[in-house]
mmCIF file of C-alpha atoms in Angstrom:
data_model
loop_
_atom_site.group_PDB
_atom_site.id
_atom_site.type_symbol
_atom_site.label_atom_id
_atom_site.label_comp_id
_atom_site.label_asym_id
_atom_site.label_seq_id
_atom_site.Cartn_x
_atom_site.Cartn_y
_atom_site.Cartn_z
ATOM 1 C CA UNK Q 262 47.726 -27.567 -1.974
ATOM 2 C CA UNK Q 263 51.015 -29.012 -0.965
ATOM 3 C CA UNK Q 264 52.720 -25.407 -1.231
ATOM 4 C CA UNK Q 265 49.960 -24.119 1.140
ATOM 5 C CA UNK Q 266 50.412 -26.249 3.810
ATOM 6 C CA UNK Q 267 54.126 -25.334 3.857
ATOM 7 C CA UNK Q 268 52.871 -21.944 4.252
ATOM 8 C CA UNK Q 269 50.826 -23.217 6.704
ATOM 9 C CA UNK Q 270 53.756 -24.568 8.651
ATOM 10 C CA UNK Q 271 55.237 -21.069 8.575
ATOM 11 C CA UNK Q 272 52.148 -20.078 10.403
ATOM 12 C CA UNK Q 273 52.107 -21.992 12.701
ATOM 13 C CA UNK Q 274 55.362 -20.896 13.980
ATOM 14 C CA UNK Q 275 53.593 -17.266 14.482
ATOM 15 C CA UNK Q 276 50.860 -18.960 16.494
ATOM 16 C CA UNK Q 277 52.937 -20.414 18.725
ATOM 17 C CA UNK Q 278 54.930 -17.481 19.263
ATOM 18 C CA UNK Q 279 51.939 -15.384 19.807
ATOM 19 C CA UNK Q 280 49.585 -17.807 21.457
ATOM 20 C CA UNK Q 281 52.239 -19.961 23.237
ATOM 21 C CA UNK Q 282 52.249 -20.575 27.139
ATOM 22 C CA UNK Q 283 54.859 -21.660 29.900
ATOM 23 C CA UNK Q 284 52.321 -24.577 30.950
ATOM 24 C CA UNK Q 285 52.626 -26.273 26.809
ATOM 25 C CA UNK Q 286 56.355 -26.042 27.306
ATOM 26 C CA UNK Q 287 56.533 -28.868 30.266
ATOM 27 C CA UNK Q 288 53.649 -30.990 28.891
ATOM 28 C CA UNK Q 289 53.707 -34.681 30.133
ATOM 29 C CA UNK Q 290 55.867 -36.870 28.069
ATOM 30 C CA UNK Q 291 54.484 -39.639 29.005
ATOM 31 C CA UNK Q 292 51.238 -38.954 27.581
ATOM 32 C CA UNK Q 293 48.702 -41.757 25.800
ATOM 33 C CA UNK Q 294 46.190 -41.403 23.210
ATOM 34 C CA UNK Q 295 43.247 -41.406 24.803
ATOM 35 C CA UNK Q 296 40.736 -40.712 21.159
ATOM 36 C CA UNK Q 297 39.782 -38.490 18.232
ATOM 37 C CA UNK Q 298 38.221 -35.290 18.109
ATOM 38 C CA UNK Q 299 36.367 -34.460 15.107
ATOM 39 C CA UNK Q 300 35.182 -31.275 14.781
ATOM 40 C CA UNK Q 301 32.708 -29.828 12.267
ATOM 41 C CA UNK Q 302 33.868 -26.419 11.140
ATOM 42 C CA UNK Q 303 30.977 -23.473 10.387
ATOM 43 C CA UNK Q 304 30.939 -22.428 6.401
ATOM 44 C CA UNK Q 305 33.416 -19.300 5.376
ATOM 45 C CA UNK Q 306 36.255 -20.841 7.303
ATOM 46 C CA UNK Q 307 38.933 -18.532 4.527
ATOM 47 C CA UNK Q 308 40.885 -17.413 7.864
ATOM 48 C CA UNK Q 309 42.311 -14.158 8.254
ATOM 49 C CA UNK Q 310 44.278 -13.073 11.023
ATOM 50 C CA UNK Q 311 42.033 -13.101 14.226
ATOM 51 C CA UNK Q 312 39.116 -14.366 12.732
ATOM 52 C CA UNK Q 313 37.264 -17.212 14.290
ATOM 53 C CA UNK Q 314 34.205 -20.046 13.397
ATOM 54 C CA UNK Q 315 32.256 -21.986 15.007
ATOM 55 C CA UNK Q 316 32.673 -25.267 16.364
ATOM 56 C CA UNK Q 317 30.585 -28.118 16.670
ATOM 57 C CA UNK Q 318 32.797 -31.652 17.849
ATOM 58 C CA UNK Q 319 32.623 -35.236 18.917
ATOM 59 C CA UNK Q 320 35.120 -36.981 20.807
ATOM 60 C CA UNK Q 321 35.443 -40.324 20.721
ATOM 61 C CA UNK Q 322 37.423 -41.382 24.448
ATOM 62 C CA UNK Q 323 39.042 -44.941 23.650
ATOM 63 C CA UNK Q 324 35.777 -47.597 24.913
ATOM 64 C CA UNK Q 325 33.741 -45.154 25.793
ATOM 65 C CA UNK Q 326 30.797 -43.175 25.267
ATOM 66 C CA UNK Q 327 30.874 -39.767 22.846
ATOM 67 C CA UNK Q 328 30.959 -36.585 24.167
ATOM 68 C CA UNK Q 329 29.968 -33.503 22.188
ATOM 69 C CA UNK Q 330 31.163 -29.875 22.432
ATOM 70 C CA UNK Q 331 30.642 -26.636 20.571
ATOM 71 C CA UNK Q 332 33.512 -23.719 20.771
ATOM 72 C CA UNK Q 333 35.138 -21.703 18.515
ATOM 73 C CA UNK Q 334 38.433 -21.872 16.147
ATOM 74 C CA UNK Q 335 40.845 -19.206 16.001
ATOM 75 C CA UNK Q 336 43.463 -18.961 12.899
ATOM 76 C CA UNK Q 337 46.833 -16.689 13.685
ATOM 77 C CA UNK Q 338 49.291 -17.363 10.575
ATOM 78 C CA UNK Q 339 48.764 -17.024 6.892
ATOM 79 C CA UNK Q 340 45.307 -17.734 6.029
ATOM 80 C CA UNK Q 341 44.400 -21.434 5.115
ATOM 81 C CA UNK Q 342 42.250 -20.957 2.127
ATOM 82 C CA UNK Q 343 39.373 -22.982 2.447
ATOM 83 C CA UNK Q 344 35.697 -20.687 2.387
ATOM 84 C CA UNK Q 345 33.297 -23.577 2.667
ATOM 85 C CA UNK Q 346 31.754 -25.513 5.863
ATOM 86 C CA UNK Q 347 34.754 -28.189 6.885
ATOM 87 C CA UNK Q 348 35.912 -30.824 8.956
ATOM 88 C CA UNK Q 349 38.925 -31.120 11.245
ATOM 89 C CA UNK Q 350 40.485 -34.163 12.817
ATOM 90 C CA UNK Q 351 42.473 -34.425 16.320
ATOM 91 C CA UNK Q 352 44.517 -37.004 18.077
ATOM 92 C CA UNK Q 353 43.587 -36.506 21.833
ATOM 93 C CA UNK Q 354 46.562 -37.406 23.966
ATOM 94 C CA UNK Q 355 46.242 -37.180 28.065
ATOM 95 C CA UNK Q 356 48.580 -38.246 30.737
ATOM 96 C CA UNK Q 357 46.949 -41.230 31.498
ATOM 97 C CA UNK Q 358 43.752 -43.746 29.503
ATOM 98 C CA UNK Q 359 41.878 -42.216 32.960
ATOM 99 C CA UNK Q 360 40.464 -39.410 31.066
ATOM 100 C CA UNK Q 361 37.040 -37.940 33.309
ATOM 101 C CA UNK Q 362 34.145 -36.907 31.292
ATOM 102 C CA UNK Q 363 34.046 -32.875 29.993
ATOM 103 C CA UNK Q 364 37.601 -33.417 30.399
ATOM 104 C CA UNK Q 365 38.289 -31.548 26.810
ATOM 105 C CA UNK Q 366 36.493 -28.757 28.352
ATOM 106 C CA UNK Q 367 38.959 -25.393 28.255
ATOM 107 C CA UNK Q 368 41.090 -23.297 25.865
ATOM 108 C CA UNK Q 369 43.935 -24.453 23.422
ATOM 109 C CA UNK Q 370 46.333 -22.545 22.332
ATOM 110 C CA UNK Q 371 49.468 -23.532 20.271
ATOM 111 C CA UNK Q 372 52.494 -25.436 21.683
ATOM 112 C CA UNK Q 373 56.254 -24.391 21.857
ATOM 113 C CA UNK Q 374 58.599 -25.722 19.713
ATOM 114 C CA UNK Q 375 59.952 -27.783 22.189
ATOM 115 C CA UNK Q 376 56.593 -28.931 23.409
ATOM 116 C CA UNK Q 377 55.715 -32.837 23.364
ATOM 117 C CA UNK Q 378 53.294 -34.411 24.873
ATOM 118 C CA UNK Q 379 53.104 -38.146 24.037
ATOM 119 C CA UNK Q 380 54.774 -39.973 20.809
ATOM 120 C CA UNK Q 381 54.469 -38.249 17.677
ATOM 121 C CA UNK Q 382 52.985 -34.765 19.143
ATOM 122 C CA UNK Q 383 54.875 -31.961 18.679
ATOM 123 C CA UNK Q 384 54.903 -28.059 17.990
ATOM 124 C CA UNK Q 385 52.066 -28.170 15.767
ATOM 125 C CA UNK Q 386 50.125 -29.424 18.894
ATOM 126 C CA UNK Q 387 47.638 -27.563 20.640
ATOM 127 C CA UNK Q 388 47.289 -27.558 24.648
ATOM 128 C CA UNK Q 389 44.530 -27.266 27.186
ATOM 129 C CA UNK Q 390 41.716 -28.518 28.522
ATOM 130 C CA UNK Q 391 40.601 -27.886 31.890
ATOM 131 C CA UNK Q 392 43.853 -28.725 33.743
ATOM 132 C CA UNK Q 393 46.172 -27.775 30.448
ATOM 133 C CA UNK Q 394 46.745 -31.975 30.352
ATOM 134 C CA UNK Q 395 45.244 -32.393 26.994
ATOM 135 C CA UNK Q 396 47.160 -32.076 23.403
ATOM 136 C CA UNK Q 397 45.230 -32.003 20.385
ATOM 137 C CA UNK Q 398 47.347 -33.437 17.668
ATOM 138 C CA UNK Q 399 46.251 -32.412 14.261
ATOM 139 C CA UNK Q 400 45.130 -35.266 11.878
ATOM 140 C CA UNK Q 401 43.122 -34.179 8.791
ATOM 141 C CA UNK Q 402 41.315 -31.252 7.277
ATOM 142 C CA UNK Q 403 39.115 -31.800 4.812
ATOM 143 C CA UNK Q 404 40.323 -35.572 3.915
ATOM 144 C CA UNK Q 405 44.358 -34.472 3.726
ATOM 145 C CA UNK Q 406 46.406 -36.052 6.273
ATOM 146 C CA UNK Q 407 49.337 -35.658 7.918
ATOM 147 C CA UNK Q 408 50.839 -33.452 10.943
ATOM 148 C CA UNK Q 409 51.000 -30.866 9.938
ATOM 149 C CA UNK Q 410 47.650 -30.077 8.073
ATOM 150 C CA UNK Q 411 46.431 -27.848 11.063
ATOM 151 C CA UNK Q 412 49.711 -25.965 11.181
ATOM 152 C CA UNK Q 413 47.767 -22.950 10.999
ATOM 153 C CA UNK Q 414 45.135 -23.128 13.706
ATOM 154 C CA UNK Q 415 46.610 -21.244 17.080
ATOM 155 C CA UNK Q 416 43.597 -21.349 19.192
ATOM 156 C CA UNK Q 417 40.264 -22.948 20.409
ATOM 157 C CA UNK Q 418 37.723 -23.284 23.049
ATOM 158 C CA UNK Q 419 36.229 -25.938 23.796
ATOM 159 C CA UNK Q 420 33.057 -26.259 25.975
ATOM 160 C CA UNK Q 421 31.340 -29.644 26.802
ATOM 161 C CA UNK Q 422 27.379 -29.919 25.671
ATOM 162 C CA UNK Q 423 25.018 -31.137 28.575
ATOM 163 C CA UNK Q 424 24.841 -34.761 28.069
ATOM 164 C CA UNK Q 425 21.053 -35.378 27.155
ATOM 165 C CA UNK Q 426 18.511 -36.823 30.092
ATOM 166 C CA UNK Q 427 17.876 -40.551 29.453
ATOM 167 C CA UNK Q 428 14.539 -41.429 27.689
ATOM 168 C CA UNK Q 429 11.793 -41.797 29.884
ATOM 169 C CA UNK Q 430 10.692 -45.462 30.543
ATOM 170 C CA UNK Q 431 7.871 -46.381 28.711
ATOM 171 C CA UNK Q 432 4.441 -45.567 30.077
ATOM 172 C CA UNK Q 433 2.803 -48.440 31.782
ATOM 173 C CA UNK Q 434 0.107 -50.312 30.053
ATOM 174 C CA UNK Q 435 -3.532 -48.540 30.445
ATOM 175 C CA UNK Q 436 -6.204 -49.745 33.211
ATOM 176 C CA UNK Q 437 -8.608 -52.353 31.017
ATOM 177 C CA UNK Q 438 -11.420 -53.447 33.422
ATOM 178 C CA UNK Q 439 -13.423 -56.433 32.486
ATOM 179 C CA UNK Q 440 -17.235 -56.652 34.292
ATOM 180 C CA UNK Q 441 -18.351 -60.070 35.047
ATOM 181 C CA UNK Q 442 -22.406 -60.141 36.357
ATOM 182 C CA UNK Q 443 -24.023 -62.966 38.744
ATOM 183 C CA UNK Q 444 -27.521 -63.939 39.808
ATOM 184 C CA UNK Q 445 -29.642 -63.034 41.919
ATOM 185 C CA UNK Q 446 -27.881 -63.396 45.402
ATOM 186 C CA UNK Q 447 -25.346 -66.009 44.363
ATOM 187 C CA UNK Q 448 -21.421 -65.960 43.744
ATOM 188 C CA UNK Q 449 -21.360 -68.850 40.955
ATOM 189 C CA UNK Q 450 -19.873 -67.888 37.600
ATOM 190 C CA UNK Q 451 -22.087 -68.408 34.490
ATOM 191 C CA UNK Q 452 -20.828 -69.619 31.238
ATOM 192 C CA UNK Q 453 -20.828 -66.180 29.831
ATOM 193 C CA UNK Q 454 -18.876 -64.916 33.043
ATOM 194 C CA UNK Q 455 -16.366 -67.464 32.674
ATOM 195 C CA UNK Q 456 -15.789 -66.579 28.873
ATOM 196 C CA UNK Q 457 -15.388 -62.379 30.046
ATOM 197 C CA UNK Q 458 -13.089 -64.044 32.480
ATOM 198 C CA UNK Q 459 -10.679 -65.996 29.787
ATOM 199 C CA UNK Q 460 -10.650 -62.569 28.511
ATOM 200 C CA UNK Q 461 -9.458 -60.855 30.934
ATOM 201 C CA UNK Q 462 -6.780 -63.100 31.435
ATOM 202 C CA UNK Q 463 -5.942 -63.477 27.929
ATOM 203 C CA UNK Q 464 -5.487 -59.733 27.608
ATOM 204 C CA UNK Q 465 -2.979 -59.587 31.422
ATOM 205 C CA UNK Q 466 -0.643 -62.101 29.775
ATOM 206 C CA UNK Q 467 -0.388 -60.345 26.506
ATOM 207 C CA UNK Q 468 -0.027 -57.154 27.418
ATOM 208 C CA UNK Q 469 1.911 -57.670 30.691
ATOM 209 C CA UNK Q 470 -0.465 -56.395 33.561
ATOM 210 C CA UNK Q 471 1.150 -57.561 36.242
ATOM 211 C CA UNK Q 472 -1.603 -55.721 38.478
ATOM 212 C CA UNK Q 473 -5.055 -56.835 39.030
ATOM 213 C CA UNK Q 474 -8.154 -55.953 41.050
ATOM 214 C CA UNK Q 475 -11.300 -57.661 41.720
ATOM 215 C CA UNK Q 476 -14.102 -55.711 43.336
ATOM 216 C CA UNK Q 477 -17.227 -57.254 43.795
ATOM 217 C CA UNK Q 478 -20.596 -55.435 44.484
ATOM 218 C CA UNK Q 479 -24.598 -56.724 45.417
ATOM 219 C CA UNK Q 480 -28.029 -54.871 44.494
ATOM 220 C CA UNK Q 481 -29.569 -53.337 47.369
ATOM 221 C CA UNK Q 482 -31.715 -56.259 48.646
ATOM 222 C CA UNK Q 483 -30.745 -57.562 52.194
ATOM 223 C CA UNK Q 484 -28.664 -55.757 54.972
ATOM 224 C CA UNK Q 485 -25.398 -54.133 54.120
ATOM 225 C CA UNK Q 486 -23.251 -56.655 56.312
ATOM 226 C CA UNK Q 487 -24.471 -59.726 54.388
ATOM 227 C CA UNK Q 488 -24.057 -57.743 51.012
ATOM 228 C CA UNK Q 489 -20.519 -57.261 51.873
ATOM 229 C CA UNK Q 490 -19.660 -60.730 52.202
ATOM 230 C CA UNK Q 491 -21.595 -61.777 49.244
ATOM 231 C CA UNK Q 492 -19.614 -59.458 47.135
ATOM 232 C CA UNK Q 493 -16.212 -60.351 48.785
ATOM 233 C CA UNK Q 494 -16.970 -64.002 47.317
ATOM 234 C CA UNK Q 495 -18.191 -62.861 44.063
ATOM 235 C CA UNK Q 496 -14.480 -61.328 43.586
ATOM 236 C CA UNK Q 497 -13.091 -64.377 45.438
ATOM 237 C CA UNK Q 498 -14.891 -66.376 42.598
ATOM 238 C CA UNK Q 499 -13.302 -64.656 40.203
ATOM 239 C CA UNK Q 500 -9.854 -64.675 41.736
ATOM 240 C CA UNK Q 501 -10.177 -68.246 41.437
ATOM 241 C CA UNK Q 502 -11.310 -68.924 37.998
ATOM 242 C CA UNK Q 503 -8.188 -66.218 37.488
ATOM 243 C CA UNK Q 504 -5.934 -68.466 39.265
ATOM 244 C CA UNK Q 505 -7.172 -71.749 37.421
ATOM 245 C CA UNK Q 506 -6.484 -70.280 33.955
ATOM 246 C CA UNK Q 507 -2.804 -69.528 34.953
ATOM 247 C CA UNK Q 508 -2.311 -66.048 36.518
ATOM 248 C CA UNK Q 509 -0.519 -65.434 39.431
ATOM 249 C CA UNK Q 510 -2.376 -65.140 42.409
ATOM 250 C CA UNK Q 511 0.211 -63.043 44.118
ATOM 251 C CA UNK Q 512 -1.007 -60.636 41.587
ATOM 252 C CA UNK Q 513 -4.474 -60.039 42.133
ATOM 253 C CA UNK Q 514 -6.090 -58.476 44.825
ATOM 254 C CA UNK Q 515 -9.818 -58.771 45.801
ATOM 255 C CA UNK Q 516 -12.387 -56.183 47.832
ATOM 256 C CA UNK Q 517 -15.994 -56.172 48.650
ATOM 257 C CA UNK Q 518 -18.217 -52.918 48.080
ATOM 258 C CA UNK Q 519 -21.694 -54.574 49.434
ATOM 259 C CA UNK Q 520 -23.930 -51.773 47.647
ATOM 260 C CA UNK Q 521 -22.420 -48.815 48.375
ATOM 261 C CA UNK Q 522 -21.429 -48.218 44.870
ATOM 262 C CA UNK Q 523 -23.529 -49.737 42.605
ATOM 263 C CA UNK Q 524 -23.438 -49.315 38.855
ATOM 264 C CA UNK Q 525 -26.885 -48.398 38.389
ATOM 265 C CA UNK Q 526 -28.267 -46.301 41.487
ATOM 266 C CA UNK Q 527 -31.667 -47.342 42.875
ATOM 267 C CA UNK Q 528 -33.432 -47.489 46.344
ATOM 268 C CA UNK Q 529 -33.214 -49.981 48.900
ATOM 269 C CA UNK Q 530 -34.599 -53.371 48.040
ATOM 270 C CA UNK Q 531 -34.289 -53.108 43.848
ATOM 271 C CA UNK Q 532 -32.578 -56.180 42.347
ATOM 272 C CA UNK Q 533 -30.856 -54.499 39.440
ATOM 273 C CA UNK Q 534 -28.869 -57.022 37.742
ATOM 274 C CA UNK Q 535 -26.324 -54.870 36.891
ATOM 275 C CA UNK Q 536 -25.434 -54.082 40.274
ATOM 276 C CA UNK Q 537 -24.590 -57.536 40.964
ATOM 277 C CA UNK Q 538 -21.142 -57.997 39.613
ATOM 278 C CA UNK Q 539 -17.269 -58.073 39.753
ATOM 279 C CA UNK Q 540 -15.008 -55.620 38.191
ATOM 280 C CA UNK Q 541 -11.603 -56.636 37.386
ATOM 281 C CA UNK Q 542 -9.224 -53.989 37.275
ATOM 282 C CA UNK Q 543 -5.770 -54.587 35.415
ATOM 283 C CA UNK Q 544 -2.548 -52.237 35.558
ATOM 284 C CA UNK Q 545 0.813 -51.900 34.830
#
């Protein structure tokens, strides 16, 4: 192994004779690491001179979030032996820590000899990105270390994956409706409506409706204007009994129907008990 990364070494002198540019050669000095790249390398990876494989990379900025790209590796030198899938390590070193997202985004190709760009990088570098700013500095391939591991790799492209949409919130709770009946013509609550009323409010504080809507509605005895205000204080009623076993008032809202859209339809003057009632309505 050792004796094929000094051959290695060799190669990458070729790369960075055939691959090298003017821009590598005055590379910021003053450069900082800014994170690793690690880059997962497609299977068959035995390079021969101009072949190329897949790439498929995280970087990891310093305190900050990962970014992924895909690209492809190019090997120009003596091949580097290895046939399976692998795994390739980078330095990332910038001018500055203020490295802008997709900022890896570009084409590498080896550095010059005299090329530096930040402590420790040197000719086995390789420069780009979009604004030719960014040295990769190789780390490890396949678990060996050292500088000069990569020595054959002379160029790669880089290309910066969409970053995925944020989850969508959470749907809001479903509409649960709760019917509460009354009397003939009054707007009192009965024991039973007072129980379907605890439940109601039971299920708005343990399921988080924040939302509610009380709708009362009359039979079709008596005119329609005195209907409407007897169903207006059936859902007042049962605002109230709401109120008094702790929900927020704020909260709920309260109309009148009169009998204009009764549960069971009839004629005028039928006193179906299941027209007179309240519906609560609760939402997200």
């Amino acid at each position: 192994m050792r004796k094929q990364f000094r051959t290695m070494i060799i190669g990458a002198a070729l790369g960075a004779a055939v691959l090298g540019y003017a821009g590598a050669a005055s590379a910021d000095s003053s450069g900082v690491k800014v994170g690793t790249l690690t880059c997962d390398v497609a299977s068959g990876w035995g390079f021969v001179f101009g072949s190329s494989r897949d790439l498929h990379c995280t970087f990891v900025p310093n305190n900050m979030t990962a970014e992924h790209y895909t690209g492809t590796i190019s090997k120009f030198g003596v091949d580097i032996g290895y046939t399976d899938g692998g795994v390739m390590v980078w330095a990332v070193f910038a001018p500055s820590s203020d490295v802008r997202a997709g900022a890896l985004d570009g084409d590498y190709v080896g550095a010059t000899a005299n090329a530096t760009v930040g402590v420790g990088v040197g000719a086995n570098a390789l420069i780009g990105g979009g604004d030719k700013s960014i040295a990769l500095q190789p780390l490890s391939v396949e678990g060996n270390t050292g500088l000069n591991v990569a020595a054959g790799i002379g160029a790669i492209s880089l290309h910066a994956e969409a970053s995925a949409p944020p989850p969508p919130p959470p749907p809001p709770p479903p509409v649960k409706t709760f019917i509460v009946f009354f009397d003939f013509n009054q707007s009192t609550l009965s024991d039973k409506a007072m129980d379907v009323i605890g439940e109601a409010v039971h299920s708005a504080k343990a399921n988080g409706f924040v939302k509610v809507m009380v709708t009362g509605h009359t039979d079709t005895v008596g005119s329609d204007e005195y209907n409407q205000a007897l169903s207006l204080r059936r859902a007042d009623s049962v605002k109230d009994e709401m109120v008094r076993e702790g929900m927020d008032g704020s909260s709920i809202a309260v109309d009148g129907k009169s009998f204009h859209d009764p549960l069971v339809p009839t004629g005028p003057g039928v006193r179906e008990p299941q027209n007179r009632r309240a519906v609560i309505d609760m939402g997200g």
